[in-house]
XYZ file of C-alpha atoms in Angstrom:
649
model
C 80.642 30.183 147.795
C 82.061 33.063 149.563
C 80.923 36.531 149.639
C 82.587 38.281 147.195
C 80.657 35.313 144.460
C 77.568 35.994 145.908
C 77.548 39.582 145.156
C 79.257 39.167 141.839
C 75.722 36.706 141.077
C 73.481 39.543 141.884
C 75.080 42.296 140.403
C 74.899 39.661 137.179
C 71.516 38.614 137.703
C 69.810 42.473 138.322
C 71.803 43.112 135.120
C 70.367 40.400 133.266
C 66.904 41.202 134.521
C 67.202 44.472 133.531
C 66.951 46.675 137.425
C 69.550 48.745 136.404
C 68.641 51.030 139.116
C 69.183 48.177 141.627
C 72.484 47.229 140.098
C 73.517 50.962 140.027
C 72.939 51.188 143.593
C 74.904 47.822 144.392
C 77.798 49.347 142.205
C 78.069 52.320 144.053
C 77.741 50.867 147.284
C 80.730 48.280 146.505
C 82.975 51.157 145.450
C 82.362 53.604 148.877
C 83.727 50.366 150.665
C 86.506 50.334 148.375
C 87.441 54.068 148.727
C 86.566 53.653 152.599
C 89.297 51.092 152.362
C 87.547 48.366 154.042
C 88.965 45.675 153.154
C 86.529 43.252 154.238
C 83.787 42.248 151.530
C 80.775 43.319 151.802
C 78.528 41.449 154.335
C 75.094 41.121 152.368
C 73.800 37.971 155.505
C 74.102 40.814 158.108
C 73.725 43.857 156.557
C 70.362 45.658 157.226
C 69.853 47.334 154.337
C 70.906 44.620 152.091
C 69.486 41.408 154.047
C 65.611 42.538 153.349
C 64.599 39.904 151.889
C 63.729 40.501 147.965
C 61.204 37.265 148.132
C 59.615 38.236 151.229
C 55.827 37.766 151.324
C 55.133 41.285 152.272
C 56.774 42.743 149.309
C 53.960 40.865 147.022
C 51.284 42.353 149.056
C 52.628 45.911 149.089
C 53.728 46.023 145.460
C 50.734 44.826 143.460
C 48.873 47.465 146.135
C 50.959 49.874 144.517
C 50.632 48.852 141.270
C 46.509 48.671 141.917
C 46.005 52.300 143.196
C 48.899 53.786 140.433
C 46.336 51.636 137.270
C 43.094 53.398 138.868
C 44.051 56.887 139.185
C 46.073 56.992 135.795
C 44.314 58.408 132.792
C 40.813 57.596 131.234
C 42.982 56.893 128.053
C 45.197 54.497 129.207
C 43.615 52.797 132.065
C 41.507 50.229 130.234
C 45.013 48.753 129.000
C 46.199 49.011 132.147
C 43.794 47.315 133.460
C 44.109 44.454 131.426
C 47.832 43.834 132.996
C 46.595 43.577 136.612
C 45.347 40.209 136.174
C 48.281 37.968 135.082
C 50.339 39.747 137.441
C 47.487 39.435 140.279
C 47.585 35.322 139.498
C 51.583 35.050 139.309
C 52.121 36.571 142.531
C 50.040 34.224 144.289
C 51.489 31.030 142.707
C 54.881 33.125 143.443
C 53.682 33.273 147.249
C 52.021 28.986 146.716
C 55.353 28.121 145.132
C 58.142 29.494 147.751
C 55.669 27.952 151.193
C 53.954 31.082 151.928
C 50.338 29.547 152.272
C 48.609 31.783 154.446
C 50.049 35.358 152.567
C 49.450 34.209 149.552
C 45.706 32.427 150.661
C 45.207 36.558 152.449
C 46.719 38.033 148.954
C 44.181 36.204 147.103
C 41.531 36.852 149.133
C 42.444 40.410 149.078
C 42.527 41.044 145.769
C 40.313 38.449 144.021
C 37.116 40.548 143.757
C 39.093 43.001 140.917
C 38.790 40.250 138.589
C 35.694 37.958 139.718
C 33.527 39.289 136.904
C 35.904 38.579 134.148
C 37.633 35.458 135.242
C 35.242 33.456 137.537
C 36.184 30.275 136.637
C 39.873 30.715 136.790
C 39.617 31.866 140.198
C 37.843 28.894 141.265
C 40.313 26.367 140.165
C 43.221 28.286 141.702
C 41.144 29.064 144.560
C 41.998 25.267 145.764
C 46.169 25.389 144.715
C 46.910 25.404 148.793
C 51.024 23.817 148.026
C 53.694 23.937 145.857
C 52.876 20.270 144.735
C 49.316 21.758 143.678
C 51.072 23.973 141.045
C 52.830 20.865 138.974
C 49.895 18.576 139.651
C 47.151 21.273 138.413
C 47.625 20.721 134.718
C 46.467 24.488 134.129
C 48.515 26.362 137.008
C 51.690 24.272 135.737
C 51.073 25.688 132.189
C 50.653 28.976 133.406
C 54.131 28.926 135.300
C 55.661 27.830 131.888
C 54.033 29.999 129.664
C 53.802 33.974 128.712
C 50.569 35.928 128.633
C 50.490 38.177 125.756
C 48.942 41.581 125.980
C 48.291 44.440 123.116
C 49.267 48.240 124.349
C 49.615 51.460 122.323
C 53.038 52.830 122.358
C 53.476 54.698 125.555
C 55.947 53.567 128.352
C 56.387 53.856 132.114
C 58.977 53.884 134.978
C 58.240 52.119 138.236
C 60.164 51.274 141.228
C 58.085 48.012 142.094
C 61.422 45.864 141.319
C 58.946 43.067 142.204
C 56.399 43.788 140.176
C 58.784 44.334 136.662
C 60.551 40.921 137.356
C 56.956 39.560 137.649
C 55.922 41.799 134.014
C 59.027 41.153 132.459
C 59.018 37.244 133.405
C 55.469 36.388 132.983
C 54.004 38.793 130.656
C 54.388 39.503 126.654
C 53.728 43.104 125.482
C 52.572 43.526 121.680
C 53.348 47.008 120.764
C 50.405 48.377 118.612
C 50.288 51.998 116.637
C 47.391 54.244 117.386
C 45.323 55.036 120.582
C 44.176 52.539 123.400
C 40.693 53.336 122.184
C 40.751 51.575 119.040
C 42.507 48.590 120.038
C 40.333 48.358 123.146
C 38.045 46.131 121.389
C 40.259 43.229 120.612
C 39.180 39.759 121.712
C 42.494 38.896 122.671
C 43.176 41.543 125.068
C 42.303 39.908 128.367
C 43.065 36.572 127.721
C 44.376 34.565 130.179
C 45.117 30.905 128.571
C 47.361 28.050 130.134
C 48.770 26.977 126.679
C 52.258 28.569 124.983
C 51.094 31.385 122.867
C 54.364 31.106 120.694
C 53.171 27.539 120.237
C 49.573 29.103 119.571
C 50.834 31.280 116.423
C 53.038 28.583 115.188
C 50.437 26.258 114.867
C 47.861 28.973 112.969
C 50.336 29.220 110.428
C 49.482 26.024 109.352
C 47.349 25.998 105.958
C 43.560 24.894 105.953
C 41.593 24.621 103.155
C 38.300 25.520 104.508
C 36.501 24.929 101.127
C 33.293 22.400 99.746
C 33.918 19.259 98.738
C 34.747 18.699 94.916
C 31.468 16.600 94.525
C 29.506 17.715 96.658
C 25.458 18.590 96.001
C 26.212 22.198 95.507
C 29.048 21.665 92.946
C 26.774 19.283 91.009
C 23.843 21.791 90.738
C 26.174 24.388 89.261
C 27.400 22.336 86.474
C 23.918 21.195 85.574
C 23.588 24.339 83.821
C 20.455 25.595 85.979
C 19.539 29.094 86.397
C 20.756 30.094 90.236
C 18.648 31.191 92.652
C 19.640 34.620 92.394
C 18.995 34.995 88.912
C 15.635 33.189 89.146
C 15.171 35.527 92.045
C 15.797 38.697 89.968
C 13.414 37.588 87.000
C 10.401 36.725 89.215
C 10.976 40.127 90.464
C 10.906 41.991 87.280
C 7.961 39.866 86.247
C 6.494 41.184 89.768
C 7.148 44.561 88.245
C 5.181 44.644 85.264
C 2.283 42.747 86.404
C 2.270 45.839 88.897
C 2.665 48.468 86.131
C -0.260 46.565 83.839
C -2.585 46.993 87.143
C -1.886 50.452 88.318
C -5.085 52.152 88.861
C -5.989 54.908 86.699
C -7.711 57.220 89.885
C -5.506 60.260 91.280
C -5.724 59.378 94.954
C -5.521 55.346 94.504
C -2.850 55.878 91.496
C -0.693 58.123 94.108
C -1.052 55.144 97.037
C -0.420 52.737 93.844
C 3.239 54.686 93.199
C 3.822 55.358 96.909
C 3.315 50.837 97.144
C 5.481 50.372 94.139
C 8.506 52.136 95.471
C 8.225 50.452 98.195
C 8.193 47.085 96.978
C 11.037 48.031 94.438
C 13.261 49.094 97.520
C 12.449 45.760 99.831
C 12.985 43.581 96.371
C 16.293 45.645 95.665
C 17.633 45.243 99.455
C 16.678 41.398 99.049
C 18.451 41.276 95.634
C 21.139 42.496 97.234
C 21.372 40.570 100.128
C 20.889 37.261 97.669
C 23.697 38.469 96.051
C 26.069 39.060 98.795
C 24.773 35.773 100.734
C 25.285 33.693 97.449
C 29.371 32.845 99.110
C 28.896 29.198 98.926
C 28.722 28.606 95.201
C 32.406 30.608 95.198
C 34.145 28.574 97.641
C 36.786 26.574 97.037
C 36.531 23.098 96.039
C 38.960 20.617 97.793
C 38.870 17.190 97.635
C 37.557 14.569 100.859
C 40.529 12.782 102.925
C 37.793 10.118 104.211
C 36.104 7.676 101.354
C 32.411 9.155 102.068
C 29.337 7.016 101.793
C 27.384 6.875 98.408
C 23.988 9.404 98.924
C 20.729 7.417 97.483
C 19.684 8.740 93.922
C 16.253 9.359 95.506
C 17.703 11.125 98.366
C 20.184 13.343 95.836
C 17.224 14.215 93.533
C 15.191 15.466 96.772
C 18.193 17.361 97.977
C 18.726 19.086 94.672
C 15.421 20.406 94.697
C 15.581 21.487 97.614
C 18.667 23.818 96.970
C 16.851 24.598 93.406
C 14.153 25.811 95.677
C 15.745 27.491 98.304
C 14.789 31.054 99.672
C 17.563 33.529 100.329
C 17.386 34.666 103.999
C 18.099 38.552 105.109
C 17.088 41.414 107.075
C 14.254 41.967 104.388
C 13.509 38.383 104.178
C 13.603 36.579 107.665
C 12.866 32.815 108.323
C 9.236 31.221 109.637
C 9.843 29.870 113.052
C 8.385 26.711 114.678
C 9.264 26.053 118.548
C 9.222 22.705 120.275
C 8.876 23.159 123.793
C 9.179 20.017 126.384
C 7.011 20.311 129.001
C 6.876 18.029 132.484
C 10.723 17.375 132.543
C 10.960 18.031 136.085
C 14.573 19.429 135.471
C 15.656 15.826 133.518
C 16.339 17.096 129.525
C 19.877 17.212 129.246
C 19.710 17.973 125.638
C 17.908 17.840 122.367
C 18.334 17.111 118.928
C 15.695 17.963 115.581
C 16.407 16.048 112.271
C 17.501 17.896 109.341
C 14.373 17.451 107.993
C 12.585 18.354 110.778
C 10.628 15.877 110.939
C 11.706 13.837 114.151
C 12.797 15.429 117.357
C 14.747 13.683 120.570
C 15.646 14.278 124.046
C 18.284 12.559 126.110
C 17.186 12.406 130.103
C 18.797 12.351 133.445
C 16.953 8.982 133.633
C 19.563 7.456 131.000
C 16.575 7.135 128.782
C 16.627 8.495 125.136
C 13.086 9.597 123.659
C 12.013 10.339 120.094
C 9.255 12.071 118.677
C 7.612 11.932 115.471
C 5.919 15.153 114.750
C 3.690 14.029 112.071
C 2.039 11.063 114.483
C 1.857 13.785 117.589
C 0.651 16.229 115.266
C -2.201 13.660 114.497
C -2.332 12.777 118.388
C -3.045 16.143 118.996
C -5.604 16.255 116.709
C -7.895 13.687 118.164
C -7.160 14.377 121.490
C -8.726 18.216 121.015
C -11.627 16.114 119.171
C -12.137 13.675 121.753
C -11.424 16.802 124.556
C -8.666 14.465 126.640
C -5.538 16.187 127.715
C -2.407 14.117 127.102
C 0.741 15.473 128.327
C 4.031 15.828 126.040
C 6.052 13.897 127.792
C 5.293 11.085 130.809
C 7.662 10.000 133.300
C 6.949 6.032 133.177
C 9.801 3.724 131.935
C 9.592 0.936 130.198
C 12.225 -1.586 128.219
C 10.647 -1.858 124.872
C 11.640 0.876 122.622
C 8.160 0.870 120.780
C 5.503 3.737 120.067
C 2.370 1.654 120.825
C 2.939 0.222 124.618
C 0.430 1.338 127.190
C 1.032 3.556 129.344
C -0.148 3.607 133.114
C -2.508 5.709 132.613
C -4.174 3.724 129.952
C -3.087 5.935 126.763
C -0.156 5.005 123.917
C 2.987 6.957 124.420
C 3.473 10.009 122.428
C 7.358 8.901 121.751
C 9.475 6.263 121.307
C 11.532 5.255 124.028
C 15.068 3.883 123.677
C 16.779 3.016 127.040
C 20.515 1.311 127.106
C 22.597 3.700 128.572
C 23.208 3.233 132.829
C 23.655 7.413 133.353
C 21.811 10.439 132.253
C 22.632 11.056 128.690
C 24.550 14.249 127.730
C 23.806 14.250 123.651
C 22.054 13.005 120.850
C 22.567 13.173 116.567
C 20.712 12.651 113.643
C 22.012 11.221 111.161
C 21.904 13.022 107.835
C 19.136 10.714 106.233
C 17.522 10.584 109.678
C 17.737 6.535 110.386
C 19.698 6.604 112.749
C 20.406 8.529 116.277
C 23.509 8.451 118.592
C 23.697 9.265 122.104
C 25.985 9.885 124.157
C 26.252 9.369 128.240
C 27.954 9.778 131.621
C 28.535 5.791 131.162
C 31.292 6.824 129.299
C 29.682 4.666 125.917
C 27.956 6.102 122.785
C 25.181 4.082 121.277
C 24.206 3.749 117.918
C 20.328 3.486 117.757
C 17.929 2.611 114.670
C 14.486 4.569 114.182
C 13.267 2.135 111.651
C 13.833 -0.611 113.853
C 14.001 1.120 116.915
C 16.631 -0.634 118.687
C 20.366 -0.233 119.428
C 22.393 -1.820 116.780
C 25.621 -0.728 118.540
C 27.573 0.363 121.622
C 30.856 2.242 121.287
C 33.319 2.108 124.415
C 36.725 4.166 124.017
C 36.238 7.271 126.307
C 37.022 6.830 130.299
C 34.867 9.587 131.377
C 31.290 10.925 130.745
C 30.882 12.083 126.962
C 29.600 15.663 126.778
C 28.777 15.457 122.918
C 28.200 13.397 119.980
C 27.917 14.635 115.874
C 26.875 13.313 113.048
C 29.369 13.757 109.831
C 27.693 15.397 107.129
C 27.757 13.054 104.960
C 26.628 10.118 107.299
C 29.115 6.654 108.589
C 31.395 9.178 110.654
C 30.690 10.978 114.095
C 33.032 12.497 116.376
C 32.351 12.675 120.246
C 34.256 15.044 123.001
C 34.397 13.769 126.573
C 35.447 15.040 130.151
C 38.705 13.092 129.641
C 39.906 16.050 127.685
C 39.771 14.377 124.100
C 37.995 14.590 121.079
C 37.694 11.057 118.732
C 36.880 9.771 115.516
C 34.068 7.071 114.925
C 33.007 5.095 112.144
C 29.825 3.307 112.154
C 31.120 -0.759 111.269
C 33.685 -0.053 113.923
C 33.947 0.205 117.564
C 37.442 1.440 117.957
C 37.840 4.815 117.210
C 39.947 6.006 114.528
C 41.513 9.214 115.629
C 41.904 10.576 118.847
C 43.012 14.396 119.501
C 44.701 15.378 122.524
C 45.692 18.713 123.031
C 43.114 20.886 125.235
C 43.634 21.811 128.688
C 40.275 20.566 130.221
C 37.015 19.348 129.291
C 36.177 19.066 125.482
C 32.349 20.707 126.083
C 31.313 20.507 122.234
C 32.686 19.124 118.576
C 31.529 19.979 115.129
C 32.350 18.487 111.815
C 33.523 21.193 108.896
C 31.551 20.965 105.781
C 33.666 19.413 103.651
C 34.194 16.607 106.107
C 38.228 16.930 107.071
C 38.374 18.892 110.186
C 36.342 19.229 113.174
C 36.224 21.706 115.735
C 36.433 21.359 119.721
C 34.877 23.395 122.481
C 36.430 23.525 125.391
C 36.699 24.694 129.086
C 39.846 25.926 128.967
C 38.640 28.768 126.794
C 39.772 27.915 123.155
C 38.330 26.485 120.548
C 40.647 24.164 117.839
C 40.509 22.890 114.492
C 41.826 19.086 114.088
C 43.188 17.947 110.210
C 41.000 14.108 110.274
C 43.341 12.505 108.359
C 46.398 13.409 110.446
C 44.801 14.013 114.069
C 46.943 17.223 114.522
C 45.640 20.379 115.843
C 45.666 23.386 112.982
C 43.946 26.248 114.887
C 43.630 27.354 118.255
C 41.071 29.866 118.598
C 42.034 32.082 121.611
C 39.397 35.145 122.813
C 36.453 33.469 125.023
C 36.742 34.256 128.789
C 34.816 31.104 129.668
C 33.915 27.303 128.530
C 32.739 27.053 125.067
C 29.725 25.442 124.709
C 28.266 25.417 121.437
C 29.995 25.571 117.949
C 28.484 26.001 114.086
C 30.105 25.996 110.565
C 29.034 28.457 107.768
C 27.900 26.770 104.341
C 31.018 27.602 102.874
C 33.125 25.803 105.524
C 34.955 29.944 105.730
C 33.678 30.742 109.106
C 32.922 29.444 112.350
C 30.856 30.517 115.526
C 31.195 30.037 119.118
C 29.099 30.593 121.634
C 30.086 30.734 125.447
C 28.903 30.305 129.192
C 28.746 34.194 129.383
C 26.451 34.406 126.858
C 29.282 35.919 124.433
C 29.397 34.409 120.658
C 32.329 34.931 118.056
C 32.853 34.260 114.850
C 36.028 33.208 113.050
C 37.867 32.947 109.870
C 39.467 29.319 109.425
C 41.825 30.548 107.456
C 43.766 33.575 109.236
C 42.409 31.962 112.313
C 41.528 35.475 113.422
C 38.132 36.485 115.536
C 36.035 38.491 112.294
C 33.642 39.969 114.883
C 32.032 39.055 118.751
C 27.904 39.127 118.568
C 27.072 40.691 122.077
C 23.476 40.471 122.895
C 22.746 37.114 125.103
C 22.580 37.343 129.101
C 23.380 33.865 129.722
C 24.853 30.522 128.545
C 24.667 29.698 124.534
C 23.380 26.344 124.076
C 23.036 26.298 120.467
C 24.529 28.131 116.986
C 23.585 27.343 113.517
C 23.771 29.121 110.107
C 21.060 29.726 107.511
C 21.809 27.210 104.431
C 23.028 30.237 102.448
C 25.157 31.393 105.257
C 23.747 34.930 105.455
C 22.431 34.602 109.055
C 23.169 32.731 112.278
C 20.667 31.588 114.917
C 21.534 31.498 118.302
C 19.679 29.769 121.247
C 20.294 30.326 124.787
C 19.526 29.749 128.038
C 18.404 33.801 128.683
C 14.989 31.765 126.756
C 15.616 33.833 123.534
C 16.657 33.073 120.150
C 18.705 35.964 118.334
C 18.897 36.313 114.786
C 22.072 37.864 113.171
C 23.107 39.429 110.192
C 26.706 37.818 108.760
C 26.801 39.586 105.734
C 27.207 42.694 106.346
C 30.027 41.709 109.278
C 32.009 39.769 107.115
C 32.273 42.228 104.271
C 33.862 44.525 106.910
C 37.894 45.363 106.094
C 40.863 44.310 108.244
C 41.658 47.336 108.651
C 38.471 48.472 109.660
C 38.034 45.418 112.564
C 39.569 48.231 115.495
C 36.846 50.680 114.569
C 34.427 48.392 116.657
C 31.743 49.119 113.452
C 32.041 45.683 112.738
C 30.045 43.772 115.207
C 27.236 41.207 113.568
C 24.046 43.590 113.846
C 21.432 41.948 115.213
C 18.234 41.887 113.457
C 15.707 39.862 115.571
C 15.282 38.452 118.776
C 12.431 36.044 119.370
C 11.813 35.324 123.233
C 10.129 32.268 124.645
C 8.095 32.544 127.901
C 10.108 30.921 129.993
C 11.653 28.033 128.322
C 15.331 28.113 127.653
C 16.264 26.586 124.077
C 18.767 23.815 123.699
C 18.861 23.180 120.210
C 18.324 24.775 117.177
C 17.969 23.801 113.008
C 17.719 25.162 110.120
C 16.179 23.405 107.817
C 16.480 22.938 103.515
């Protein structure tokens, strides 16, 4: 290639990447050679001028300095946007700088720079922290998606010149602007703003445009009490009320002073029982959801079992900021830094912890209640839990000390185990472990019926279906599966996240489950097909705890930074983030009428939140920032953070 091609393929390629003020100058300085009559081409290997090196490592450093100082001192307005665009450009110039040899500038350009973006993207800069050669970037499964993918970022309509040639091929290459109308202010707020996520975003959207239907199941409990013909809660609601009334009206004092405290009491009670009617009525979302029918054949539910349920829901209290929920708090005491996790029944009436020591242990609150009992009677101490092992998985061996164990110890697994399930009925128990297995465990019989082998890494979680037979587990190896209980194969397997699958939760009506993962996202898998039909993009760090709304319509997520979102299935779209928690978010779960969520974390505080009034919020009202879940309680513990939390019927 001589030198006349070689400037012909720049002048091409600064046209094509848009430096029309570099291509200008190249123009001009190809036609003063011509007029000078030289007649030699120009000599871009030796000319000063021209030879500076466009890659050079120095130009990265300088540049992005530029760009640094020029986002700081703009305006107040436009800055936070601004700000937002440092990042990707801050990580593409040093896998620019990893990818073309130059170690030690770009190991000083990172080191330089890093602490802009340590509070917002800690873990990111920890795994690129150790990309030290080129063959790092292809064999680091999230620094090669990076290189191959855009990052999309939202900015009001306002535009800007710069002469950082470097830094617009890097913006122009690497980044995706969405163009939105109004001020920086009220977009500001957007959970996708500052996203950084190895996946294709194109990909992202394509894939959310897949339909879900996010509805109940056709017969499920719900569906059946509705065409019984029975009054609804509401309604019975509303006429115990107006009884309430009347009684009230029959007994109002006849005295001046005590009639006027009488009145004063009465319009009291009418506003509380008005906010609370309202609330019930605005809460009662699951009995409109749509009904769709189940793509796995779902166990048969026990008549006795049905009959109890039903009553249940025939009984049920309507939770709001007028009417909050009774708490009770298990605390595990003597752990010495070994409970992994924990797990409470649906009824509430047996409650498990899975141990460093690979031992699983279950406790029956009715016995321990009675244990309790006759220990304060007898005045001996006996400590929740005890740190002695034993093979037999039964309630009344002796202890060391002389004394019956206050749970039931199951022991199997060979690692600390990670997670454990109840099933819906409460029989049975899974667990899952760093052995890579997931065992099946009885608590009539109190052994382990079965021992599930399909992941090659240590299994983070482990859930229950709904409806009982099926569980799903996540695992370090990055995938999320489908079990049944008479088989030890699993039947689906879903593949698609980035890194560790943290979490997994089952939808209500039993065809998708959701995944947690460190990568940032959370996605939605179709069961019967195993494909991925939401990606959830707007955490800034792993995902570790998930939770479904009665009406299978929304979804939480709660995060390492102590940030929770919730989402509609269907757009796919974050409806609001719930700020409030200081550290990670163990565990999420909805009221049964799906009017609040309960979240536990490791700050050692559970937060109640209103999801009513968020979710009755406008589109086009989401970029206000008025639309954030208020919170309406916040119960601390003394020092104990919570792992897991139920609601129960």
């Amino acid at each position: 290639m001589d030198e006349l091609q070689v400037v012909e393929f720049v002048a091409t390629y600064l046209k094509k990447k848009g430096f029309s003020e570099a291509e200008n100058a190249l123009q001009a300085e190809i036609q003063r050679n011509k007029s000078s009559n030289n007649t030699n081409p120009i000599d871009i290997l030796n000319d000063p001028e021209l030879s500076k090196s466009e890659d050079g490592p120095a130009r990265y450093q300088d540049e992005y300095s530029k760009l640094r100082s020029w986002t700081y001192s703009s305006l107040d307005l436009y800055k936070h946007e601004l700000l937002h665009v440092l990042y990707p450009v801050f990580i593409h110039c040093f896998m620019d700088l990893v990818a073309k040899g130059h170690i030690q500038e770009a190991r000083t350009f990172f080191n330089n720079f890093r602490e802009d973006h340590e509070m917002m993207h800690l873990r990111d800069l920890q795994k690129l922290e150790g990309v030290l050669s080129p063959s790092h970037l292809e064999e680091m499964e999230f620094a090669h998606s990076l290189r191959h993918s855009k990052v999309n970022i939202k900015i009001c309509q306002y535009l800007h010149k710069t002469q950082s040639t470097k830094m617009l091929g890097i913006i122009n290459e690497r980044i995706n602007f969405q163009v939105s109308p109004g001020q920086p202010s009220s977009i500001s707020d957007d959970a996708e703003i500052v996203t950084l996520i190895g996946s294709n975003q194109d990909a992202a959207n394509q894939i959310n445009q897949k339909e879900v239907h996010w509805g109940l199941l056709e017969d499920s409990l719900e569906n059946r009490l509705e065409k019984t013909g029975l009054i609804s809660d509401s309604e019975k609601a509303e006429g115990e009320n107006k009884e309430a009334e009347i009684d009230e009206n029959k007994k109002r004092p006849v005295e001046g002073g005590k009639q006027g405290a009488s009145i004063k009491k009465l319009k009291k009670d009418k506003a509380i029982n008005a906010t609370a009617k309202t609330a019930r009525l605005e809460a009662n979302t699951v009995s409109t959801a749509p009904r769709v029918k189940p793509d796995l054949a779902l166990p048969v539910m026990p008549t006795e079992v049905e009959q109890s349920i039903l009553e249940d829901l025939r009984n049920r209290v309507h939770l709001s900021s007028a009417a909050l929920p009774s708490v009770s708090f298990y605390t595990f005491i003597n752990t010495h830094n070994g409970l992994n996790c924990a797990s409470i029944s649906q009824d509430g009436s047996l409650v498990a912890g899975g141990f460093s020591d690979s031992s699983l242990k279950v406790w029956d609150m009715a016995k321990l209640g009675q244990q309790a009992v006759s220990c304060l009677q007898s005045k001996v101490y006996t400590p929740v839990l005890e740190g002695e092992n034993d093979t037999t998985p039964r309630e009344d061996i002796i202890g060391p000390n002389g004394r019956k164990r206050s749970y039931t110890l199951y022991q199997g697994h060979s690692g600390p185990v990670y997670s454990a399930s109840f099933s819906p009925l409460g029989d049975f128990i899974l667990s899952s472990s760093a052995d890579t297995t997931i065992r099946l465990w009885s608590t009539k019989l109190n052994a382990n019926l079965v021992c599930y082998k399909g992941h090659n890494y240590p299994v983070w979680d482990v859930q229950f279906n709904p409806q009982g037979h099926y569980f799903a587990s996540s695992s370090h190896d990055r995938t999320a599966r489908i079990w049944s209980m008479d088989r030890i194969q699993p039947l689906r397997i879903m593949a698609g996240h980035l890194s560790d699958v943290d979490c997994v939760r089952w939808h209500i009506n039993c065809n998708y489950i959701a995944t947690g993962s460190s990568d940032k996202t959370v996605r939605l898998w179709d069961v019967s097909s195993g494909e991925c039909v939401r990606i959830f993009i707007g955490h800034r760090s792993m995902i570790l705890s998930l939770a479904m709304s009665p009406d299978g319509r929304y979804m939480a997520s709660g995060d390492e930074d102590g940030t929770i979102m919730m989402w509609d299935l269907a757009s796919g779209r974050c409806v609001t983030p719930l700020m409030g928690h200081t550290s990670c978010v163990w565990t999420l779960a909805y009221s049964c009428e799906g009017s609040l969520l309960a979240s536990g974390s490791a700050d050692c505080t559970v937060k109640l939140w209103d999801v009513t009034t968020s979710t009755k919020v406008l589109k086009t009202e989401e970029k206000s920032g008025t639309n954030r879940l208020r919170s309406l309680k916040t119960l601390p513990t003394k020092s104990t953070p919570v792992y897991s939390l139920q609601v129960l019927r």
